[in-house]
Amino acid sequence: MKKKINQRLMEITILAIVMTTICMTFVYYGIYQNQVKKDLQMMGKTLSSTKSFYQELQNQPSSLKLGINNLRITWIDADGTVLYDNDIDIGDMENHSDRPEVQEALASGEGEIVRNSHTMNQKNFYYALLQSDGTVLRVATGARSILNVFMNSFPMIIMVLFVVVLICTVLAHFLTKQLLLPIKNVVENLDDTTQIPEYKELVPLVHTIRSQHENILMSAKVRQDFTANVSHELKTPLTAISGYAEMIENKMVDENQTIHFSQEIKRNSNRLLVLIDDIIRLSEIDNGESNFVTKEVDLDRIARVCMKELKVQADKRDVTITYHGSKCVLMANPTMMRELIQNLCENAIRYNNSGGYVEVTIKEEQGQGLLIVKDNGIGIPKDQQERVFERFYRVDKSRSKRTGGTGLGLAIVKHIVELHDAKLSLISELGKGTEIRIEF
Ligand code: ADP
């Protein structure tokens, strides 16, 4: 980055110097050219109005020698015949009636032109003035061409360029260092949330990086906690199974107790299986977002199928489950919809009182699918309502375990809801009951 900024600064500097030099050369050459023209005009007019000079010209033009440095004077007759030239022998000179400056002077009194000389280094400036006797007096001078001016100043330009580039290199080094210092500070203090970046343009970027950083740390912690929780949850039934088996092996159990111990081994094994099923399911939903496929499903039809099995569970606990549903078509994953209904209803049955009720409603409201599971069970304390969606979080651990809960049901529900971009809300009052609403 530093190198790139330096390089760019250098490119801009060189470009600026070259452009300025070219522009200045053109501007100054324009001024210089105008000055040459003005001087030439003045000279022409002065000579023309100097009587003695004009008389000299008329009397003995061939012998007149004018020693005016770099000034060529030509006297031309009205028909174009050259009568005098201070530079070239007039015998060698052709008729000048075709020269634009002469034609212009004959027509309008004065004329001027700039012509490139045979060398590229010089330009010739001509000024012609009509005299009262019908002849034309022409003065001319040579001046350096723009190329010549440019070439002459070229070594100077190169020297200036070299010095400026040298100064810029040093300045650019310090400038980029100074420019990049706040960025370096931000990078070094990413973890320090009290540090506000000096450049306000960096604030959103720093926020994003910090929140990503926090998310990474948080999800690492969640995973760590999850692994610890899983090990703990698996250990309890396995320890029980191993203990019972060891007692049977050591013949510490008499015949009457064998059946009871076998039932305990079976109960704990089943618990393990359910737990493992839930763990696998959760990690599938967690990782398998790319395999997540939706199709048009009727939530009402899925719920009606689930109700049959849920009724059996409800009956066992002396809970009444009722269903009010109407056609509710939406784009969703059918397996996940079944899991969603089952998990919510099983909880409503499990955390209920004998004689309690569970009401399941499915309907379409303003084009939106709505699933409501309401019970008049034990309810959830206000301060724990957020936490019940965490993995392995249970309000009453012993009740959950006793009733076959794994502590993962609502975590799975939350994931499914998020995957479907749905909205979940929970209303619950301790001792009165719970209502969970999902809007698709
Ligand atoms: P679990 O397998 O223990 O039921 P969940 O993730 O499904 O795990 O639920 C987490 C906790 O939330 C439960 O242990 C229970 O304490 C509480 N809970 C869930 N649903 C209800 C409900 N309908 N009524 C009261 N408490 C509930």
Coordinates of C-alpha atoms and ligand atoms in Angstrom, one line a residue:
M1 CA 0.0 0.0 0.0
K2 CA 2.8 2.4 1.0
K3 CA 4.7 1.6 -2.2
K4 CA 1.5 2.1 -4.3
I5 CA 0.8 5.5 -2.7
N6 CA 4.4 6.6 -3.2
Q7 CA 4.3 5.5 -6.8
R8 CA 1.0 7.3 -7.5
L9 CA 2.2 10.5 -5.8
M10 CA 5.4 10.3 -8.0
E11 CA 3.3 9.8 -11.2
I12 CA 1.1 12.7 -10.3
T13 CA 4.1 14.9 -9.6
I14 CA 5.9 14.1 -12.9
L15 CA 2.6 14.5 -14.8
A16 CA 2.0 17.9 -13.2
I17 CA 5.5 19.1 -13.9
V18 CA 5.4 18.0 -17.6
M19 CA 2.0 19.5 -18.1
T20 CA 2.9 22.8 -16.4
T21 CA 6.1 23.1 -18.5
I22 CA 4.3 22.4 -21.8
C23 CA 1.5 24.9 -20.9
M24 CA 3.9 27.6 -19.7
T25 CA 6.0 27.2 -22.8
F26 CA 3.0 27.8 -25.0
V27 CA 1.7 30.7 -23.0
Y28 CA 5.1 32.4 -22.9
Y29 CA 5.8 31.7 -26.6
G30 CA 2.5 33.4 -27.4
I31 CA 3.6 36.5 -25.5
Y32 CA 7.0 36.4 -27.0
Q33 CA 5.6 36.1 -30.6
N34 CA 3.3 39.0 -30.0
Q35 CA 6.1 41.1 -28.7
V36 CA 8.2 40.3 -31.8
K37 CA 5.3 41.3 -34.0
K38 CA 4.8 44.5 -32.2
D39 CA 8.5 45.4 -32.3
L40 CA 8.5 44.7 -36.0
Q41 CA 5.5 46.9 -36.6
M42 CA 7.0 49.7 -34.7
M43 CA 10.2 49.4 -36.6
G44 CA 8.4 49.4 -39.9
K45 CA 6.3 52.4 -39.0
T46 CA 9.3 54.3 -37.6
L47 CA 11.4 53.6 -40.8
S48 CA 8.5 54.5 -43.0
S49 CA 8.0 57.8 -41.2
T50 CA 11.7 58.7 -41.2
K51 CA 12.0 61.0 -44.1
S52 CA 15.8 60.9 -44.5
F53 CA 15.7 57.1 -44.6
Y54 CA 13.1 57.1 -47.2
Q55 CA 14.9 59.6 -49.3
E56 CA 18.1 57.4 -49.1
L57 CA 16.0 54.5 -50.4
Q58 CA 14.7 56.5 -53.3
N59 CA 18.0 58.0 -54.3
Q60 CA 20.5 55.1 -54.3
P61 CA 18.8 52.0 -53.1
S62 CA 21.4 49.6 -54.5
S63 CA 24.3 51.2 -52.6
L64 CA 22.4 51.7 -49.3
K65 CA 23.6 49.4 -46.6
L66 CA 21.7 49.2 -43.4
G67 CA 23.5 47.7 -40.6
I68 CA 20.5 46.9 -38.4
N69 CA 21.1 43.7 -36.6
N70 CA 18.7 40.8 -37.5
L71 CA 16.4 43.2 -39.4
R72 CA 15.8 42.7 -43.0
I73 CA 14.4 45.5 -45.0
T74 CA 12.9 45.1 -48.4
W75 CA 11.4 47.8 -50.6
I76 CA 9.0 46.5 -53.2
D77 CA 7.4 48.4 -56.1
A78 CA 3.6 48.4 -56.6
D79 CA 4.1 45.7 -59.4
G80 CA 6.1 43.4 -57.0
T81 CA 9.5 44.3 -58.3
V82 CA 12.0 44.3 -55.5
L83 CA 13.7 47.7 -55.5
Y84 CA 15.9 47.2 -52.4
D85 CA 16.9 44.5 -49.9
N86 CA 19.5 44.9 -47.2
D87 CA 20.2 41.2 -47.1
I88 CA 20.0 39.7 -50.6
D89 CA 21.2 41.0 -53.9
I90 CA 18.0 42.2 -55.6
G91 CA 19.2 40.8 -58.9
D92 CA 18.6 37.3 -57.6
M93 CA 15.2 38.1 -56.2
E94 CA 12.0 37.2 -57.9
N95 CA 8.9 39.3 -58.2
H96 CA 7.2 39.7 -54.8
S97 CA 3.6 40.5 -55.9
D98 CA 2.5 37.0 -54.9
R99 CA 3.6 37.4 -51.2
P100 CA 0.5 37.4 -49.0
E101 CA 1.9 40.2 -46.7
V102 CA 2.6 42.4 -49.8
Q103 CA -0.8 41.7 -51.3
E104 CA -2.4 42.5 -48.0
A105 CA -0.4 45.8 -47.7
L106 CA -1.4 46.8 -51.2
A107 CA -5.0 46.1 -50.5
S108 CA -5.4 47.4 -47.0
G109 CA -2.4 49.5 -46.1
E110 CA -0.5 47.0 -44.1
G111 CA 0.0 43.2 -43.9
E112 CA 1.8 40.7 -41.8
I113 CA 2.7 37.0 -41.8
V114 CA 4.8 34.5 -39.9
R115 CA 6.6 31.9 -42.0
N116 CA 8.6 28.9 -40.9
S117 CA 12.1 29.2 -42.1
H118 CA 13.9 26.3 -43.9
T119 CA 15.4 25.4 -40.5
M120 CA 13.0 24.1 -37.8
N121 CA 14.7 26.3 -35.2
Q122 CA 13.6 29.6 -36.6
K123 CA 10.5 31.5 -37.7
N124 CA 10.4 34.5 -39.9
F125 CA 8.1 37.5 -39.1
Y126 CA 7.2 39.9 -41.9
Y127 CA 5.4 43.2 -41.7
A128 CA 4.6 45.2 -44.9
L129 CA 3.5 48.8 -45.0
L130 CA 2.1 50.6 -48.1
Q131 CA 3.8 53.9 -48.8
S132 CA 2.2 57.1 -50.1
D133 CA 3.9 56.6 -53.5
G134 CA 2.3 53.2 -53.9
T135 CA 5.4 51.1 -53.1
V136 CA 5.6 48.7 -50.1
L137 CA 8.2 48.8 -47.4
R138 CA 8.6 45.3 -45.7
V139 CA 10.5 44.6 -42.6
A140 CA 11.3 41.1 -41.4
T141 CA 13.1 39.5 -38.6
G142 CA 13.8 35.9 -37.4
A143 CA 12.8 34.6 -34.0
R144 CA 13.3 31.3 -32.3
S145 CA 10.7 28.7 -33.0
I146 CA 8.7 27.1 -30.1
L147 CA 10.6 23.9 -30.7
N148 CA 13.8 25.8 -30.3
V149 CA 12.7 27.5 -27.1
F150 CA 11.6 24.1 -25.8
M151 CA 14.8 22.3 -26.7
N152 CA 16.9 25.0 -25.2
S153 CA 15.1 24.8 -21.9
F154 CA 15.1 21.0 -22.0
P155 CA 18.2 20.5 -19.8
M156 CA 16.7 22.9 -17.3
I157 CA 13.4 21.1 -17.3
I158 CA 15.2 17.7 -16.7
M159 CA 17.1 19.2 -13.8
V160 CA 14.0 20.7 -12.2
L161 CA 12.2 17.4 -12.7
F162 CA 15.0 15.6 -11.0
V163 CA 15.1 17.9 -8.0
V164 CA 11.4 18.0 -7.6
V165 CA 11.1 14.2 -7.8
L166 CA 13.8 13.9 -5.2
I167 CA 12.0 16.3 -2.9
C168 CA 8.7 14.5 -3.6
T169 CA 10.2 11.1 -2.8
V170 CA 11.3 12.3 0.6
L171 CA 7.9 14.1 1.2
A172 CA 5.9 11.1 -0.1
H173 CA 7.7 8.8 2.3
F174 CA 6.8 10.9 5.3
L175 CA 3.3 11.7 4.0
T176 CA 2.4 8.0 3.4
K177 CA 3.8 7.1 6.8
Q178 CA 1.7 9.8 8.4
L179 CA -1.4 8.8 6.3
L180 CA -1.1 5.1 7.2
L181 CA -0.4 5.6 10.9
P182 CA -4.1 5.8 11.9
I183 CA -4.8 2.7 9.9
K184 CA -1.9 0.9 11.6
N185 CA -3.3 2.0 15.0
V186 CA -6.7 0.7 14.2
V187 CA -5.3 -2.7 13.1
E188 CA -3.2 -3.0 16.2
N189 CA -6.1 -2.1 18.5
L190 CA -9.0 -4.0 16.8
D191 CA -9.9 -5.6 20.1
D192 CA -10.0 -2.3 22.0
T193 CA -13.6 -1.1 21.5
T194 CA -12.8 2.2 23.2
Q195 CA -10.5 3.2 20.4
I196 CA -12.2 5.3 17.8
P197 CA -10.5 5.4 14.3
E198 CA -9.0 8.8 13.5
Y199 CA -10.5 8.6 9.9
K200 CA -14.3 8.6 10.1
E201 CA -14.4 6.7 6.8
L202 CA -12.9 3.7 8.7
V203 CA -15.6 3.6 11.4
P204 CA -18.0 1.3 9.5
L205 CA -15.2 -1.0 8.5
V206 CA -13.9 -1.2 12.0
H207 CA -17.4 -1.8 13.3
T208 CA -17.9 -4.7 10.8
I209 CA -14.5 -6.2 11.6
R210 CA -15.2 -5.9 15.4
S211 CA -18.6 -7.4 15.2
Q212 CA -17.3 -10.2 12.9
H213 CA -14.5 -10.8 15.4
E214 CA -17.0 -10.9 18.3
N215 CA -19.2 -13.3 16.3
I216 CA -16.3 -15.6 15.7
L217 CA -15.4 -15.5 19.3
M218 CA -19.0 -16.0 20.4
S219 CA -19.6 -18.9 18.0
A220 CA -16.3 -20.5 19.1
K221 CA -17.5 -20.2 22.7
V222 CA -21.0 -21.6 21.8
R223 CA -19.3 -24.6 20.1
Q224 CA -17.0 -25.1 23.1
D225 CA -19.9 -25.0 25.5
F226 CA -21.9 -27.3 23.2
T227 CA -19.2 -29.9 23.2
A228 CA -18.8 -29.7 26.9
N229 CA -22.6 -30.0 27.3
V230 CA -22.9 -32.9 24.9
S231 CA -20.2 -34.8 26.8
H232 CA -21.9 -34.2 30.0
E233 CA -25.4 -35.2 28.7
L234 CA -24.1 -38.4 27.2
K235 CA -22.1 -39.3 30.3
T236 CA -25.0 -39.4 32.7
P237 CA -27.1 -42.2 30.9
L238 CA -23.9 -44.1 30.0
T239 CA -22.7 -44.1 33.6
A240 CA -26.0 -45.4 34.7
I241 CA -26.0 -48.2 32.0
S242 CA -22.5 -49.1 32.9
G243 CA -23.3 -49.2 36.6
Y244 CA -26.4 -51.4 36.2
A245 CA -24.5 -53.8 33.9
E246 CA -21.6 -54.1 36.3
M247 CA -24.0 -54.9 39.2
I248 CA -25.7 -57.6 37.1
E249 CA -22.2 -59.0 36.1
N250 CA -21.1 -59.2 39.7
K251 CA -24.3 -61.0 40.6
M252 CA -25.2 -58.2 43.0
V253 CA -28.8 -58.1 41.7
D254 CA -31.3 -60.8 42.7
E255 CA -33.8 -62.3 40.3
N256 CA -36.7 -60.0 41.2
Q257 CA -34.6 -56.8 40.6
T258 CA -33.2 -58.0 37.2
I259 CA -36.3 -56.9 35.4
H260 CA -36.2 -53.4 37.0
F261 CA -32.4 -53.0 36.2
S262 CA -33.0 -54.2 32.6
Q263 CA -35.8 -51.5 32.2
E264 CA -33.4 -48.9 33.6
I265 CA -30.8 -49.9 31.1
K266 CA -33.4 -49.7 28.3
R267 CA -34.7 -46.3 29.4
N268 CA -31.2 -44.8 29.6
S269 CA -30.3 -46.3 26.2
N270 CA -33.4 -44.8 24.7
R271 CA -32.6 -41.5 26.2
L272 CA -29.1 -41.7 24.6
L273 CA -30.6 -42.5 21.2
V274 CA -33.0 -39.6 21.4
L275 CA -30.2 -37.3 22.5
I276 CA -27.9 -38.4 19.7
D277 CA -30.8 -38.0 17.2
D278 CA -31.3 -34.4 18.3
I279 CA -27.6 -33.6 18.3
I280 CA -27.3 -35.0 14.8
R281 CA -30.4 -33.1 13.6
L282 CA -29.2 -29.8 15.1
S283 CA -25.8 -30.1 13.5
E284 CA -27.4 -31.0 10.2
I285 CA -29.6 -27.9 10.3
D286 CA -26.6 -25.9 11.5
N287 CA -24.3 -26.9 8.7
G288 CA -26.6 -28.0 5.9
E289 CA -27.9 -24.6 4.9
S290 CA -26.8 -25.3 1.3
N291 CA -28.9 -28.5 1.2
F292 CA -31.9 -26.6 2.5
V293 CA -34.6 -27.1 -0.1
T294 CA -38.1 -25.6 0.0
K295 CA -41.2 -26.5 -1.9
E296 CA -44.9 -25.6 -1.8
V297 CA -46.4 -27.2 1.3
D298 CA -49.7 -27.1 3.0
L299 CA -49.0 -26.6 6.7
D300 CA -52.5 -27.6 7.6
R301 CA -52.0 -31.1 6.0
I302 CA -48.7 -31.6 7.8
A303 CA -50.2 -30.6 11.2
R304 CA -53.2 -33.0 10.8
V305 CA -50.8 -35.9 10.3
C306 CA -48.8 -34.9 13.4
M307 CA -51.9 -34.5 15.5
K308 CA -52.6 -38.2 15.6
E309 CA -49.4 -39.1 17.3
L310 CA -49.5 -36.0 19.6
K311 CA -52.9 -37.0 20.8
V312 CA -51.6 -40.3 22.1
Q313 CA -48.8 -38.4 24.0
A314 CA -51.4 -35.9 25.3
D315 CA -53.7 -38.6 26.5
K316 CA -50.9 -40.3 28.5
R317 CA -50.5 -37.0 30.4
D318 CA -54.1 -36.3 30.7
V319 CA -53.8 -33.2 28.5
T320 CA -56.4 -32.2 25.8
I321 CA -55.0 -31.2 22.5
T322 CA -57.2 -29.4 20.0
Y323 CA -56.5 -28.4 16.5
H324 CA -58.0 -25.5 14.5
G325 CA -56.6 -25.3 11.0
S326 CA -57.3 -24.2 7.5
K327 CA -55.4 -24.5 4.3
C328 CA -52.1 -22.7 4.6
V329 CA -49.8 -23.0 1.6
L330 CA -46.3 -21.7 1.8
M331 CA -42.8 -22.3 0.5
A332 CA -41.0 -24.4 3.2
N333 CA -39.1 -27.6 3.9
P334 CA -41.7 -30.2 4.7
T335 CA -39.5 -32.3 7.1
M336 CA -38.6 -29.2 9.1
M337 CA -42.3 -28.1 9.3
R338 CA -43.2 -31.4 10.8
E339 CA -40.3 -31.1 13.3
L340 CA -41.4 -27.6 14.2
I341 CA -45.0 -28.5 15.0
Q342 CA -43.9 -31.7 16.8
N343 CA -41.3 -29.9 19.0
L344 CA -43.6 -27.1 20.0
C345 CA -46.6 -29.4 20.7
E346 CA -44.5 -31.9 22.7
N347 CA -43.2 -29.1 24.9
A348 CA -46.8 -27.8 25.4
I349 CA -47.9 -31.3 26.5
R350 CA -44.8 -32.0 28.6
Y351 CA -44.7 -28.7 30.5
N352 CA -48.4 -28.9 31.3
N353 CA -50.5 -30.0 34.2
S354 CA -52.8 -32.9 34.4
G355 CA -56.2 -31.8 33.0
G356 CA -54.5 -29.0 31.0
Y357 CA -55.0 -28.1 27.3
V358 CA -53.0 -27.4 24.2
E359 CA -54.5 -25.4 21.3
V360 CA -52.9 -25.6 17.9
T361 CA -53.9 -23.1 15.3
I362 CA -52.9 -22.8 11.7
K363 CA -54.3 -20.1 9.4
E364 CA -53.5 -17.7 6.7
E365 CA -53.7 -14.0 7.7
Q366 CA -53.1 -11.2 5.1
G367 CA -51.2 -13.6 2.9
Q368 CA -49.0 -14.8 5.7
G369 CA -48.9 -18.3 7.2
L370 CA -49.4 -18.4 11.0
L371 CA -48.8 -21.2 13.4
I372 CA -49.8 -20.8 17.1
V373 CA -49.2 -23.3 19.8
K374 CA -50.9 -22.3 23.1
D375 CA -51.1 -24.1 26.4
N376 CA -52.2 -23.4 29.9
G377 CA -49.2 -25.3 31.5
I378 CA -46.5 -24.2 33.9
G379 CA -45.3 -21.2 31.9
I380 CA -41.7 -19.9 31.7
P381 CA -40.3 -17.2 34.0
K382 CA -39.8 -13.8 32.3
D383 CA -36.0 -13.7 32.9
Q384 CA -35.6 -17.1 31.2
Q385 CA -37.8 -16.6 28.2
E386 CA -34.8 -15.7 25.9
R387 CA -32.6 -18.4 27.2
V388 CA -34.9 -21.4 26.5
F389 CA -33.8 -21.2 22.9
E390 CA -30.2 -21.9 23.8
R391 CA -28.9 -25.4 23.4
F392 CA -29.4 -27.6 26.5
Y393 CA -31.0 -24.7 28.5
R394 CA -33.8 -26.0 30.6
V395 CA -35.9 -24.2 33.2
D396 CA -36.6 -27.3 35.3
K397 CA -33.8 -29.8 34.5
S398 CA -35.3 -32.7 36.4
R399 CA -38.7 -32.3 34.8
S400 CA -37.2 -32.1 31.3
K401 CA -35.2 -35.2 31.8
R402 CA -38.0 -37.1 33.5
T403 CA -40.3 -36.4 30.6
G404 CA -37.7 -37.3 28.0
G405 CA -36.5 -33.8 27.0
T406 CA -33.1 -33.3 25.6
G407 CA -32.9 -29.5 26.0
L408 CA -32.4 -29.1 22.2
G409 CA -36.0 -28.9 21.0
L410 CA -36.4 -25.1 21.0
A411 CA -32.8 -24.6 19.7
I412 CA -33.9 -26.7 16.6
V413 CA -37.1 -24.7 16.4
K414 CA -35.1 -21.4 16.4
H415 CA -32.8 -22.6 13.6
I416 CA -35.7 -23.8 11.5
V417 CA -37.5 -20.4 11.9
E418 CA -34.3 -18.6 10.9
L419 CA -33.8 -20.7 7.9
H420 CA -37.3 -19.9 6.7
D421 CA -37.0 -16.2 7.4
A422 CA -39.9 -16.5 9.7
K423 CA -40.6 -14.5 12.9
L424 CA -41.0 -16.2 16.3
S425 CA -42.6 -14.7 19.3
L426 CA -43.1 -16.1 22.8
I427 CA -45.6 -15.0 25.3
S428 CA -45.6 -16.8 28.6
E429 CA -46.6 -16.3 32.2
L430 CA -45.4 -18.5 35.1
G431 CA -48.2 -20.7 36.3
K432 CA -50.6 -19.6 33.5
G433 CA -49.3 -21.0 30.3
T434 CA -47.3 -20.3 27.1
E435 CA -48.1 -19.2 23.6
I436 CA -45.6 -19.5 20.8
R437 CA -46.3 -17.8 17.5
I438 CA -44.5 -18.3 14.2
E439 CA -45.3 -16.0 11.3
F440 CA -44.1 -17.1 7.8
Ligands
ADP1 P1 -36.5 -29.8 26.4 O1 -36.1 -31.0 25.6 O2 -35.9 -29.7 27.8 O3 -38.0 -29.6 26.4 P2 -36.5 -27.4 24.8 O4 -35.3 -26.8 24.1 O5 -37.6 -27.9 24.0 O6 -35.9 -28.6 25.7 O7 -37.0 -26.4 25.8 C1 -36.2 -25.7 26.7 C2 -36.8 -25.4 28.0 O8 -37.9 -24.5 27.8 C3 -37.5 -26.6 28.6 O9 -36.6 -27.4 29.4 C4 -38.6 -26.0 29.4 O10 -38.1 -25.7 30.7 C5 -38.9 -24.7 28.7 N1 -40.2 -24.9 27.9 C6 -40.3 -25.1 26.6 N2 -41.5 -25.1 26.2 C7 -42.3 -24.8 27.2 C8 -43.7 -24.7 27.5 N3 -44.6 -24.8 26.5 N4 -44.1 -24.4 28.7 C9 -43.2 -24.2 29.7 N5 -41.9 -24.4 29.6 C10 -41.4 -24.7 28.3

